[in-house]
Amino acid sequence: MKVYALYLPQFHETSENNEWWGKGFTEWTNVKKAKPLYRGHEQPKHPLNDNYYNILEKSTVEWQTELMHEYRIDGFIYYHYYFNGNKILEKPAENLLKWKEINQPFFFNWANHTWNRSWKGSTEVLIKQTYGNKNDWREHFEYLLPFFNDHRYIKINNKPVFIIYDGSFLEKKEMFECFDEWCKESGFEGLYLIEECFSVKKTALMQFKNNLSPVTKQIYYTQPLIGRSLFNMKSRFSILKEKVINRLNQKSIIKHTKIYKGDDLLNISMKNCTFDNMIPGLFFEWDNTPRHSNRGFIIRGLSKETFFEYMNFYRDSNFMILNAWNEWCEGMMLEPTKELGYKYLEWIRDWKNSENDNKK
């Protein structure tokens, strides 16, 4: 089983982020200003050796790639932000395309959602996602094609792998039939499309599956959101309670941070997520309070025993998607921290080594 890690490219300045969040903003801005919300809350988090890197520096990408190989991560999944011709945070992937000597396998997850000022509890739209027409889709495809052609871009059966975050838009079917055809015209066997799923509630799951693109090959069940939704579904009261608490937090009437146990979320996932053409997700812990304060929630870290059990449970999957390599403001990072060192990277390497031992 391959293990791929989601990769956030927001560790450098952009003109848009400077305008929306202040001059000099990067992901590190929110990481550094995080504060503990209760006694024992471990915030802020710190990169090991104060490595507040700039992701546009080649030495940073080389370091990340070396870590990836050393700890047996099979590749990165770059978030791809494309708004009908407008690109944001595109420079890290474009740099990788230029730096052919860096042996970093990768593919894209198109984060095709509207951006708003949600970090501050606002619905103000910063940039709206629209899809245009066939000419616009062709322009998008032509932008992607040099990446697809790169020998490091991950393909399955000579089909470039491409994830979409939100598959609910009306143009999806026709758009990706075009992408599939254009891939074939470009020398591939088609497009290997993966769609993200965030809920296993029966009605929502049926609607999701009925709306899949004909080109879709697999469904990625996103963690920790799947585990959290399953856990909350155990009780109608807990769902109602969470909605009320979220609303009161939004209005700053109360300050309450919901806390989960990571082991609980993975255990309930193993009991409920055994679908055909499923790609399982994985996380180690979560804390998005640096972005959302009390509006966020926390998931305490996994035990190594539950991690091994989960990996063994899904070991026959063709790959696992790990959330994430460097989501520092959501408390999901494999990169070494001052608090935990290389802990979770070491767990992955330990599991991969144990798999090799079992095959001997």
mmCIF file of C-alpha atoms in Angstrom, residues 152-357:
data_model
loop_
_atom_site.group_PDB
_atom_site.id
_atom_site.type_symbol
_atom_site.label_atom_id
_atom_site.label_comp_id
_atom_site.label_asym_id
_atom_site.label_seq_id
_atom_site.Cartn_x
_atom_site.Cartn_y
_atom_site.Cartn_z
ATOM 1 C CA ARG A 152 7.374 12.273 -11.312
ATOM 2 C CA TYR A 153 3.638 12.906 -11.647
ATOM 3 C CA ILE A 154 1.859 9.830 -10.301
ATOM 4 C CA LYS A 155 -0.145 7.802 -12.786
ATOM 5 C CA ILE A 156 -2.181 4.598 -12.502
ATOM 6 C CA ASN A 157 -2.327 2.484 -15.670
ATOM 7 C CA ASN A 158 -0.906 5.469 -17.565
ATOM 8 C CA LYS A 159 -3.690 7.730 -16.275
ATOM 9 C CA PRO A 160 -2.684 10.912 -14.388
ATOM 10 C CA VAL A 161 -4.176 10.870 -10.891
ATOM 11 C CA PHE A 162 -6.309 13.905 -10.063
ATOM 12 C CA ILE A 163 -8.460 14.502 -6.964
ATOM 13 C CA ILE A 164 -11.367 16.917 -6.762
ATOM 14 C CA TYR A 165 -12.377 18.283 -3.384
ATOM 15 C CA ASP A 166 -15.954 19.264 -4.250
ATOM 16 C CA GLY A 167 -17.754 17.200 -6.876
ATOM 17 C CA SER A 168 -21.146 18.877 -6.542
ATOM 18 C CA PHE A 169 -20.826 21.384 -9.400
ATOM 19 C CA LEU A 170 -23.098 21.035 -12.436
ATOM 20 C CA GLU A 171 -20.323 21.130 -15.044
ATOM 21 C CA LYS A 172 -18.455 18.162 -13.538
ATOM 22 C CA LYS A 173 -19.661 15.368 -15.827
ATOM 23 C CA GLU A 174 -18.972 17.186 -19.087
ATOM 24 C CA MET A 175 -15.738 18.786 -17.815
ATOM 25 C CA PHE A 176 -14.067 15.539 -16.837
ATOM 26 C CA GLU A 177 -15.273 13.669 -19.883
ATOM 27 C CA CYS A 178 -13.367 16.376 -21.776
ATOM 28 C CA PHE A 179 -10.328 16.000 -19.514
ATOM 29 C CA ASP A 180 -10.415 12.236 -20.058
ATOM 30 C CA GLU A 181 -10.580 12.644 -23.828
ATOM 31 C CA TRP A 182 -7.836 15.277 -23.870
ATOM 32 C CA CYS A 183 -5.630 12.973 -21.783
ATOM 33 C CA LYS A 184 -6.083 10.248 -24.402
ATOM 34 C CA GLU A 185 -5.215 12.712 -27.168
ATOM 35 C CA SER A 186 -2.051 13.571 -25.201
ATOM 36 C CA GLY A 187 -0.811 9.970 -25.094
ATOM 37 C CA PHE A 188 -2.332 8.778 -21.808
ATOM 38 C CA GLU A 189 -4.991 6.112 -21.311
ATOM 39 C CA GLY A 190 -7.346 8.694 -19.828
ATOM 40 C CA LEU A 191 -7.725 10.496 -16.485
ATOM 41 C CA TYR A 192 -7.689 8.738 -13.097
ATOM 42 C CA LEU A 193 -10.234 10.889 -11.267
ATOM 43 C CA ILE A 194 -10.783 10.586 -7.499
ATOM 44 C CA GLU A 195 -13.607 12.343 -5.665
ATOM 45 C CA GLU A 196 -13.535 13.284 -1.977
ATOM 46 C CA CYS A 197 -16.289 12.117 0.359
ATOM 47 C CA PHE A 198 -16.841 13.718 3.766
ATOM 48 C CA SER A 199 -19.908 11.884 5.105
ATOM 49 C CA VAL A 200 -21.101 8.274 5.337
ATOM 50 C CA LYS A 201 -24.630 9.165 6.369
ATOM 51 C CA LYS A 202 -26.792 6.931 4.172
ATOM 52 C CA THR A 203 -28.791 9.637 2.402
ATOM 53 C CA ALA A 204 -25.734 11.836 1.839
ATOM 54 C CA LEU A 205 -23.658 8.878 0.629
ATOM 55 C CA MET A 206 -26.338 7.789 -1.852
ATOM 56 C CA GLN A 207 -26.591 11.323 -3.237
ATOM 57 C CA PHE A 208 -22.813 11.476 -3.469
ATOM 58 C CA LYS A 209 -22.522 8.149 -5.320
ATOM 59 C CA ASN A 210 -25.384 9.023 -7.678
ATOM 60 C CA ASN A 211 -23.548 12.228 -8.588
ATOM 61 C CA LEU A 212 -20.142 10.712 -9.352
ATOM 62 C CA SER A 213 -18.559 11.554 -12.665
ATOM 63 C CA PRO A 214 -18.486 8.668 -15.201
ATOM 64 C CA VAL A 215 -14.719 9.182 -15.266
ATOM 65 C CA THR A 216 -14.342 8.699 -11.462
ATOM 66 C CA LYS A 217 -12.237 5.682 -10.552
ATOM 67 C CA GLN A 218 -12.132 5.860 -6.753
ATOM 68 C CA ILE A 219 -13.590 7.697 -3.759
ATOM 69 C CA TYR A 220 -11.332 9.173 -1.088
ATOM 70 C CA TYR A 221 -12.897 9.051 2.376
ATOM 71 C CA THR A 222 -11.397 12.088 4.065
ATOM 72 C CA GLN A 223 -10.134 11.771 7.625
ATOM 73 C CA PRO A 224 -10.625 12.990 10.281
ATOM 74 C CA LEU A 225 -13.955 14.357 8.991
ATOM 75 C CA ILE A 226 -15.380 10.890 8.226
ATOM 76 C CA GLY A 227 -14.493 9.593 11.689
ATOM 77 C CA ARG A 228 -15.883 12.710 13.353
ATOM 78 C CA SER A 229 -19.169 12.516 11.425
ATOM 79 C CA LEU A 230 -19.570 8.839 12.336
ATOM 80 C CA PHE A 231 -18.852 9.546 15.980
ATOM 81 C CA ASN A 232 -21.399 12.370 16.102
ATOM 82 C CA MET A 233 -24.003 10.263 14.274
ATOM 83 C CA LYS A 234 -24.131 7.832 17.196
ATOM 84 C CA SER A 235 -26.532 10.219 18.893
ATOM 85 C CA ARG A 236 -29.019 12.713 17.474
ATOM 86 C CA PHE A 237 -28.509 14.656 20.691
ATOM 87 C CA SER A 238 -24.765 15.015 20.112
ATOM 88 C CA ILE A 239 -25.397 16.329 16.569
ATOM 89 C CA LEU A 240 -27.948 18.838 17.852
ATOM 90 C CA LYS A 241 -25.685 19.780 20.754
ATOM 91 C CA GLU A 242 -22.757 20.376 18.419
ATOM 92 C CA LYS A 243 -24.841 22.600 16.130
ATOM 93 C CA VAL A 244 -26.002 24.688 19.102
ATOM 94 C CA ILE A 245 -22.467 24.970 20.498
ATOM 95 C CA ASN A 246 -21.088 25.948 17.084
ATOM 96 C CA ARG A 247 -23.715 28.647 16.693
ATOM 97 C CA LEU A 248 -23.029 30.064 20.168
ATOM 98 C CA ASN A 249 -19.286 29.999 19.487
ATOM 99 C CA GLN A 250 -19.823 31.835 16.198
ATOM 100 C CA LYS A 251 -21.678 34.584 18.041
ATOM 101 C CA SER A 252 -19.012 34.649 20.822
ATOM 102 C CA ILE A 253 -21.713 33.955 23.405
ATOM 103 C CA ILE A 254 -19.681 31.048 24.780
ATOM 104 C CA LYS A 255 -16.130 29.787 24.394
ATOM 105 C CA HIS A 256 -16.253 26.019 24.141
ATOM 106 C CA THR A 257 -13.749 23.838 22.286
ATOM 107 C CA LYS A 258 -14.927 20.345 21.316
ATOM 108 C CA ILE A 259 -12.331 17.642 22.004
ATOM 109 C CA TYR A 260 -12.295 14.119 20.544
ATOM 110 C CA LYS A 261 -10.004 11.118 20.990
ATOM 111 C CA GLY A 262 -8.240 10.105 17.798
ATOM 112 C CA ASP A 263 -8.462 6.389 18.620
ATOM 113 C CA ASP A 264 -12.267 6.649 18.889
ATOM 114 C CA LEU A 265 -12.548 8.146 15.409
ATOM 115 C CA LEU A 266 -10.354 5.525 13.746
ATOM 116 C CA ASN A 267 -12.042 2.657 15.579
ATOM 117 C CA ILE A 268 -15.505 3.736 14.473
ATOM 118 C CA SER A 269 -14.202 4.242 10.930
ATOM 119 C CA MET A 270 -12.933 0.658 10.744
ATOM 120 C CA LYS A 271 -16.400 -0.568 11.746
ATOM 121 C CA ASN A 272 -18.246 1.491 9.150
ATOM 122 C CA CYS A 273 -15.937 2.272 6.209
ATOM 123 C CA THR A 274 -15.408 -0.844 4.090
ATOM 124 C CA PHE A 275 -16.797 0.320 0.737
ATOM 125 C CA ASP A 276 -15.839 -0.745 -2.766
ATOM 126 C CA ASN A 277 -13.374 1.490 -4.672
ATOM 127 C CA MET A 278 -12.561 3.218 -1.356
ATOM 128 C CA ILE A 279 -9.342 5.085 -0.624
ATOM 129 C CA PRO A 280 -8.975 5.336 3.168
ATOM 130 C CA GLY A 281 -7.781 8.527 4.798
ATOM 131 C CA LEU A 282 -5.517 8.806 7.823
ATOM 132 C CA PHE A 283 -4.632 11.481 10.353
ATOM 133 C CA PHE A 284 -2.619 11.493 13.582
ATOM 134 C CA GLU A 285 -4.114 14.449 15.438
ATOM 135 C CA TRP A 286 -5.997 17.677 14.746
ATOM 136 C CA ASP A 287 -6.230 21.163 16.213
ATOM 137 C CA ASN A 288 -7.536 23.948 13.978
ATOM 138 C CA THR A 289 -7.895 26.490 16.802
ATOM 139 C CA PRO A 290 -4.909 28.526 15.435
ATOM 140 C CA ARG A 291 -7.243 29.434 12.560
ATOM 141 C CA HIS A 292 -10.663 29.350 14.209
ATOM 142 C CA SER A 293 -10.070 29.759 17.970
ATOM 143 C CA ASN A 294 -13.041 28.286 19.898
ATOM 144 C CA ARG A 295 -14.913 27.736 16.642
ATOM 145 C CA GLY A 296 -12.432 24.980 15.881
ATOM 146 C CA PHE A 297 -12.118 21.532 17.420
ATOM 147 C CA ILE A 298 -9.362 19.278 18.692
ATOM 148 C CA ILE A 299 -8.594 15.584 18.193
ATOM 149 C CA ARG A 300 -6.079 14.148 20.595
ATOM 150 C CA GLY A 301 -3.278 12.098 19.063
ATOM 151 C CA LEU A 302 -3.538 8.437 18.169
ATOM 152 C CA SER A 303 -1.921 5.615 20.050
ATOM 153 C CA LYS A 304 0.649 3.681 18.057
ATOM 154 C CA GLU A 305 -1.370 0.503 18.611
ATOM 155 C CA THR A 306 -4.486 1.968 16.976
ATOM 156 C CA PHE A 307 -2.388 3.388 14.131
ATOM 157 C CA PHE A 308 -0.950 -0.076 13.396
ATOM 158 C CA GLU A 309 -4.394 -1.678 13.648
ATOM 159 C CA TYR A 310 -5.842 0.861 11.204
ATOM 160 C CA MET A 311 -3.006 0.451 8.711
ATOM 161 C CA ASN A 312 -3.292 -3.329 8.869
ATOM 162 C CA PHE A 313 -7.074 -3.148 8.466
ATOM 163 C CA TYR A 314 -6.715 -1.257 5.157
ATOM 164 C CA ARG A 315 -3.450 -2.834 4.026
ATOM 165 C CA ASP A 316 -5.051 -4.269 0.850
ATOM 166 C CA SER A 317 -5.974 -0.793 -0.414
ATOM 167 C CA ASN A 318 -3.839 0.422 -3.296
ATOM 168 C CA PHE A 319 -3.048 3.570 -1.346
ATOM 169 C CA MET A 320 -3.747 5.610 1.766
ATOM 170 C CA ILE A 321 -4.063 9.417 1.844
ATOM 171 C CA LEU A 322 -2.529 11.021 4.900
ATOM 172 C CA ASN A 323 -3.846 14.346 6.171
ATOM 173 C CA ALA A 324 -1.314 15.982 6.098
ATOM 174 C CA TRP A 325 2.368 16.691 5.524
ATOM 175 C CA ASN A 326 2.296 20.307 6.684
ATOM 176 C CA GLU A 327 -1.174 21.496 7.765
ATOM 177 C CA TRP A 328 0.307 23.331 10.728
ATOM 178 C CA CYS A 329 -2.796 25.443 11.421
ATOM 179 C CA GLU A 330 -4.947 22.330 11.587
ATOM 180 C CA GLY A 331 -2.500 20.496 13.835
ATOM 181 C CA MET A 332 -1.836 17.868 11.173
ATOM 182 C CA MET A 333 1.819 17.784 10.274
ATOM 183 C CA LEU A 334 4.316 15.021 9.684
ATOM 184 C CA GLU A 335 7.150 17.516 9.595
ATOM 185 C CA PRO A 336 9.197 17.352 12.798
ATOM 186 C CA THR A 337 8.094 19.538 15.697
ATOM 187 C CA LYS A 338 9.854 20.776 18.797
ATOM 188 C CA GLU A 339 7.154 19.023 20.862
ATOM 189 C CA LEU A 340 7.132 15.570 19.173
ATOM 190 C CA GLY A 341 10.290 15.377 17.093
ATOM 191 C CA TYR A 342 9.912 12.874 14.224
ATOM 192 C CA LYS A 343 7.325 10.756 16.048
ATOM 193 C CA TYR A 344 4.688 10.181 13.355
ATOM 194 C CA LEU A 345 7.210 9.843 10.545
ATOM 195 C CA GLU A 346 8.893 7.142 12.598
ATOM 196 C CA TRP A 347 5.553 5.346 13.058
ATOM 197 C CA ILE A 348 5.004 5.216 9.301
ATOM 198 C CA ARG A 349 8.479 3.871 8.689
ATOM 199 C CA ASP A 350 8.006 1.306 11.458
ATOM 200 C CA TRP A 351 4.759 0.092 9.885
ATOM 201 C CA LYS A 352 6.260 -0.108 6.411
ATOM 202 C CA ASN A 353 9.239 -2.039 7.787
ATOM 203 C CA SER A 354 6.899 -4.436 9.588
ATOM 204 C CA GLU A 355 5.025 -5.013 6.331
ATOM 205 C CA ASN A 356 8.281 -5.926 4.590
ATOM 206 C CA ASP A 357 9.162 -8.289 7.442
#
